[in-house]
Coordinates of C-alpha atoms in Angstrom, one line a residue:
X89 CA 88.1 54.0 94.4
X90 CA 91.2 55.3 96.1
X91 CA 90.8 56.9 99.5
X92 CA 91.3 60.6 100.1
X93 CA 95.0 61.4 100.6
X94 CA 95.0 62.5 104.2
X95 CA 95.4 61.2 107.8
X96 CA 92.9 58.4 108.2
X97 CA 92.0 56.3 111.2
X98 CA 91.7 53.1 109.3
X99 CA 90.1 51.7 106.1
X100 CA 86.8 50.9 107.7
X101 CA 86.1 54.2 109.5
X102 CA 83.6 56.4 107.6
X103 CA 82.3 60.0 107.5
X104 CA 78.9 60.0 105.9
X105 CA 77.5 63.3 104.8
X106 CA 73.8 62.8 104.1
X107 CA 71.8 65.2 101.9
X108 CA 68.2 64.9 103.0
X109 CA 65.5 66.0 100.6
X110 CA 62.8 67.9 102.5
X111 CA 60.9 69.4 99.5
X112 CA 57.2 69.5 100.5
X113 CA 56.1 69.5 96.8
X114 CA 57.7 66.0 96.4
X115 CA 56.6 64.5 99.6
X116 CA 53.0 65.6 99.2
X117 CA 52.7 63.4 96.1
X118 CA 55.0 60.5 97.1
X119 CA 53.7 57.0 97.9
X120 CA 56.1 57.1 100.9
X121 CA 55.2 59.6 103.6
X122 CA 57.9 61.9 105.0
X123 CA 57.4 60.4 108.5
X124 CA 58.0 56.9 107.2
X125 CA 61.0 58.1 105.2
X126 CA 62.5 59.6 108.4
X127 CA 62.0 56.3 110.2
X128 CA 64.1 54.5 107.6
X129 CA 66.8 57.3 107.6
X130 CA 67.1 57.3 111.5
X131 CA 67.5 53.6 111.6
X132 CA 70.2 53.8 108.9
X133 CA 72.1 56.6 110.6
X134 CA 72.0 54.6 113.9
X135 CA 73.4 51.6 112.0
X136 CA 76.3 53.6 110.6
X137 CA 77.2 54.9 114.1
X138 CA 76.9 51.4 115.5
X139 CA 79.2 49.7 113.0
X140 CA 82.2 51.6 114.3
X141 CA 82.5 53.9 117.3
X142 CA 84.7 56.2 115.2
X143 CA 82.1 56.6 112.4
X144 CA 80.7 60.1 112.0
X145 CA 77.5 61.2 110.3
X146 CA 76.5 64.7 109.2
X147 CA 73.0 65.5 107.9
X148 CA 72.2 68.4 105.6
X149 CA 68.6 69.3 104.9
X150 CA 68.0 70.1 101.2
X151 CA 64.9 72.3 101.0
X152 CA 63.0 74.1 98.3
X153 CA 64.5 77.5 99.1
X154 CA 67.5 76.8 101.3
X155 CA 69.7 74.2 102.9
X156 CA 71.3 73.8 106.3
X157 CA 73.1 71.5 108.7
X158 CA 70.6 69.7 110.9
X159 CA 72.8 67.1 112.6
X160 CA 76.5 66.5 113.3
X161 CA 77.5 63.5 115.4
X162 CA 81.0 64.9 116.1
X163 CA 79.4 68.0 117.9
X164 CA 79.8 67.8 121.6
X165 CA 76.2 68.9 122.0
X166 CA 75.0 65.8 120.2
X167 CA 77.0 63.3 122.2
X168 CA 75.0 61.0 124.4
X169 CA 75.9 59.0 127.5
X170 CA 76.1 55.3 127.5
X171 CA 73.7 53.5 125.2
X172 CA 71.4 56.5 124.8
X173 CA 72.9 57.5 121.4
X174 CA 69.8 56.6 119.3
X175 CA 67.4 58.7 121.4
X176 CA 69.8 61.6 121.3
X177 CA 70.2 61.3 117.5
X178 CA 66.4 61.2 117.0
X179 CA 65.6 64.1 119.3
X180 CA 68.4 66.4 118.0
X181 CA 67.8 65.7 114.3
X182 CA 64.0 65.9 114.4
X183 CA 64.1 69.2 116.4
X184 CA 66.5 70.8 114.0
X185 CA 64.7 69.4 111.0
X186 CA 61.4 70.9 112.1
X187 CA 63.0 74.3 112.7
X188 CA 64.6 74.2 109.2
X189 CA 61.4 73.2 107.4
X190 CA 59.4 76.0 109.1
X191 CA 62.1 78.5 108.1
X192 CA 62.2 77.1 104.5
X193 CA 58.4 77.4 104.3
X194 CA 58.6 81.1 105.2
X195 CA 61.2 81.7 102.5
X196 CA 58.9 80.0 100.0
X197 CA 56.3 82.6 100.4
X198 CA 58.7 85.2 98.9
X199 CA 59.4 83.1 95.8
X200 CA 57.6 83.9 92.5
X201 CA 55.1 81.4 91.1
X202 CA 55.9 79.1 88.2
X203 CA 59.3 77.9 89.5
X204 CA 60.2 74.2 89.0
X205 CA 59.5 72.3 92.2
X206 CA 63.1 71.2 92.6
X207 CA 65.3 71.1 95.7
X208 CA 68.4 73.2 96.2
X209 CA 70.8 70.3 95.5
X210 CA 73.6 72.5 94.4
X211 CA 73.7 74.3 97.7
X212 CA 73.7 71.2 99.8
X213 CA 76.4 69.6 97.7
X214 CA 78.6 72.7 98.2
X215 CA 78.0 72.7 101.9
X216 CA 78.9 69.0 102.1
X217 CA 82.2 69.6 100.2
X218 CA 83.0 72.6 102.4
X219 CA 82.5 70.5 105.6
X220 CA 84.7 67.7 104.2
X221 CA 87.5 70.2 103.2
X222 CA 87.3 71.6 106.7
X223 CA 87.9 68.0 108.1
X224 CA 90.8 67.5 105.7
X225 CA 92.5 70.6 106.8
X226 CA 91.9 70.1 110.5
X227 CA 95.2 68.3 110.8
X228 CA 93.7 65.6 112.9
X229 CA 92.9 61.9 112.2
X230 CA 89.6 61.6 110.4
X231 CA 87.4 59.0 108.7
X232 CA 87.1 58.4 105.0
X233 CA 84.4 60.8 103.7
X234 CA 81.6 60.1 101.3
X235 CA 78.4 61.9 100.4
X236 CA 75.0 60.2 100.2
X237 CA 72.2 62.0 98.4
X238 CA 68.6 61.0 99.3
X239 CA 66.7 62.8 96.6
X240 CA 63.2 62.6 95.3
X241 CA 62.6 66.0 93.7
X242 CA 63.2 66.5 89.9
X243 CA 66.3 68.0 88.6
X244 CA 66.5 71.8 88.4
X245 CA 68.1 72.7 85.0
X246 CA 69.1 76.1 86.3
X247 CA 71.4 74.4 88.8
X248 CA 73.3 72.5 86.2
X249 CA 76.5 74.6 86.2
X250 CA 76.7 74.7 90.1
X251 CA 76.0 71.0 90.4
X252 CA 78.6 70.0 87.8
X253 CA 81.2 72.2 89.5
X254 CA 80.5 70.5 92.8
X255 CA 80.8 67.1 91.1
X256 CA 84.2 67.9 89.6
X257 CA 85.3 69.3 92.9
X258 CA 84.3 66.0 94.7
X259 CA 86.1 64.1 92.0
X260 CA 89.3 66.1 92.5
X261 CA 89.1 65.6 96.3
X262 CA 88.5 61.9 95.7
X263 CA 85.1 62.0 97.6
X264 CA 82.6 59.6 96.1
X265 CA 78.9 60.7 95.8
X266 CA 76.4 58.0 96.4
X267 CA 72.8 58.7 95.4
X268 CA 69.5 57.1 96.1
X269 CA 66.7 58.5 94.0
X270 CA 63.1 58.1 95.3
X271 CA 61.2 60.0 92.5
X272 CA 59.2 58.6 89.6
X273 CA 61.7 59.4 86.9
X274 CA 65.5 59.0 87.4
X275 CA 67.8 61.9 88.0
X276 CA 70.4 62.7 85.3
X277 CA 72.3 64.9 87.8
X278 CA 72.7 62.2 90.4
X279 CA 73.5 59.6 87.8
X280 CA 76.4 61.7 86.5
X281 CA 77.5 62.6 90.1
X282 CA 77.9 59.0 91.1
X283 CA 79.4 57.9 87.8
X284 CA 82.1 60.6 87.7
X285 CA 83.1 60.4 91.4
X286 CA 83.0 56.6 91.6
X287 CA 80.0 56.4 93.9
X288 CA 76.9 54.1 93.7
X289 CA 73.6 55.2 92.2
X290 CA 70.4 53.3 92.8
X291 CA 66.7 53.8 92.4
X292 CA 64.8 51.5 94.8
X293 CA 61.8 49.7 93.3
X294 CA 60.0 49.2 96.7
X295 CA 60.1 52.3 98.9
X296 CA 58.7 50.3 101.8
X297 CA 62.0 48.5 102.0
X298 CA 64.1 51.7 101.9
X299 CA 66.1 50.8 105.0
X300 CA 67.2 47.5 103.5
X301 CA 68.4 49.3 100.4
X302 CA 70.3 51.9 102.4
X303 CA 72.0 49.4 104.7
X304 CA 73.0 46.8 102.1
X305 CA 74.1 49.2 99.3
X306 CA 75.1 52.5 101.0
X307 CA 76.0 51.3 104.4
X308 CA 79.3 49.7 103.4
X309 CA 82.6 51.6 103.8
X310 CA 84.8 52.3 100.8
X311 CA 87.3 49.6 101.7
X312 CA 84.6 46.8 101.9
X313 CA 83.2 47.8 98.5
X314 CA 86.2 46.3 96.8
X315 CA 84.8 42.8 97.9
X316 CA 81.1 43.4 97.2
X317 CA 79.0 43.3 94.0
X318 CA 77.2 46.7 94.2
X319 CA 74.8 48.0 91.5
X320 CA 76.7 49.1 88.4
X321 CA 75.8 52.2 86.4
X322 CA 73.5 51.4 83.5
X323 CA 72.2 53.8 80.9
X324 CA 73.7 57.0 82.5
X325 CA 72.0 60.1 81.2
X326 CA 74.9 62.5 80.1
X327 CA 72.6 65.2 78.6
X328 CA 73.4 68.7 79.6
X329 CA 71.3 71.8 80.2
X330 CA 71.6 74.8 78.0
X331 CA 72.7 78.1 79.6
X332 CA 70.1 80.2 77.8
X333 CA 66.8 78.6 78.7
X334 CA 68.0 76.0 81.3
X335 CA 66.5 73.1 79.2
X336 CA 67.9 69.6 78.9
X337 CA 69.1 69.2 75.3
X338 CA 70.5 66.4 73.2
X339 CA 72.3 68.6 70.7
X340 CA 73.5 72.2 71.0
X341 CA 76.1 74.8 70.4
X342 CA 79.2 75.1 72.7
X343 CA 81.4 78.2 73.2
X344 CA 85.0 77.3 72.4
X345 CA 86.3 79.8 75.0
X346 CA 84.3 79.0 78.2
X347 CA 82.5 75.8 77.1
X348 CA 79.0 77.3 77.7
X349 CA 76.2 75.3 76.1
X350 CA 73.3 76.9 74.1
X351 CA 70.3 75.3 72.4
X352 CA 70.4 77.7 69.5
X353 CA 73.0 79.7 67.6
X354 CA 73.8 83.1 69.2
X355 CA 75.9 86.0 68.0
X356 CA 77.6 86.5 71.3
X357 CA 78.3 84.2 74.3
X358 CA 76.3 85.5 77.3
X359 CA 78.9 84.0 79.7
X360 CA 82.3 85.2 78.5
X361 CA 81.3 87.7 75.9
X362 CA 83.0 86.0 73.0
X363 CA 81.7 86.9 69.5
X364 CA 80.7 83.9 67.5
X365 CA 81.5 83.7 63.8
X366 CA 78.6 83.2 61.4
X367 CA 78.3 79.7 60.0
X368 CA 79.0 79.6 56.3
X369 CA 75.9 78.6 54.4
X370 CA 75.8 76.7 51.1
X371 CA 74.7 79.9 49.2
X372 CA 77.9 81.7 50.2
X373 CA 80.1 79.0 48.7
X374 CA 80.9 79.2 44.9
X375 CA 79.1 76.5 43.0
X376 CA 81.0 73.8 41.1
X377 CA 79.8 75.3 37.8
X378 CA 81.1 78.8 38.6
X379 CA 84.5 77.4 39.8
X380 CA 84.8 75.4 36.5
X381 CA 83.8 78.5 34.4
X382 CA 86.4 80.7 36.1
X383 CA 89.1 78.0 35.5
X384 CA 88.2 77.8 31.8
X385 CA 88.2 81.6 31.4
X386 CA 91.6 81.7 33.0

């Protein structure tokens, strides 16, 4: 994939924006505990920073009700002295992550019951793209950016439009979205995100070896990927979600004006207000016998 058209240090310097799934509903039922997951993630982030001294990492926590930045290696407050970079990364990230999860839990008490236990992926993707655009427009030399989604929660159909907008924005900015899905069933949203933006999507079979998956598949910079055999997209799920009930559908109706998708025929588009014409039924069409009779009488 071509690099972003801006002022780069060199081909092998990377800016990795990691989206970290902190949804308690997923981790309470996962075979991999959240503490073990963080152990793999911290080792991977340290490896990224060690590969090149100019590499940068940004971590965005994706919660059930909110999302927020929890770590930025370029911040002066996160810089460590000498070889103490790893302890500084651990302490800062874990402290901010704990504060975020407590805040997200408080927000969850105000949510109505019956909501799908999905994470706010659309919000964290938007925050990642905003951060990358800020870097692009800083006017300074910067690394090649990419987004890495570590997701385990199921897809939220109500976020379909926002996520697709973020995916197309990343594609336009030439920012690949890598995705590592940890849940039981695969994620159609992440599959589409990686396929459209030229990123890598992978679902590890053994979560105990998560660090090896992260380092060998997602640790390589964009330039080095041209010489490696990384996992190819197989059986990407391109199904969309309807705008009326937020359900994933195989077939549906599309508004010709705003391209909104519906699972059943409506008289009016709820998005743009366009009035749909009624489909002509077979009973409304003149039969072949009637047409022949009219021709004969004429």
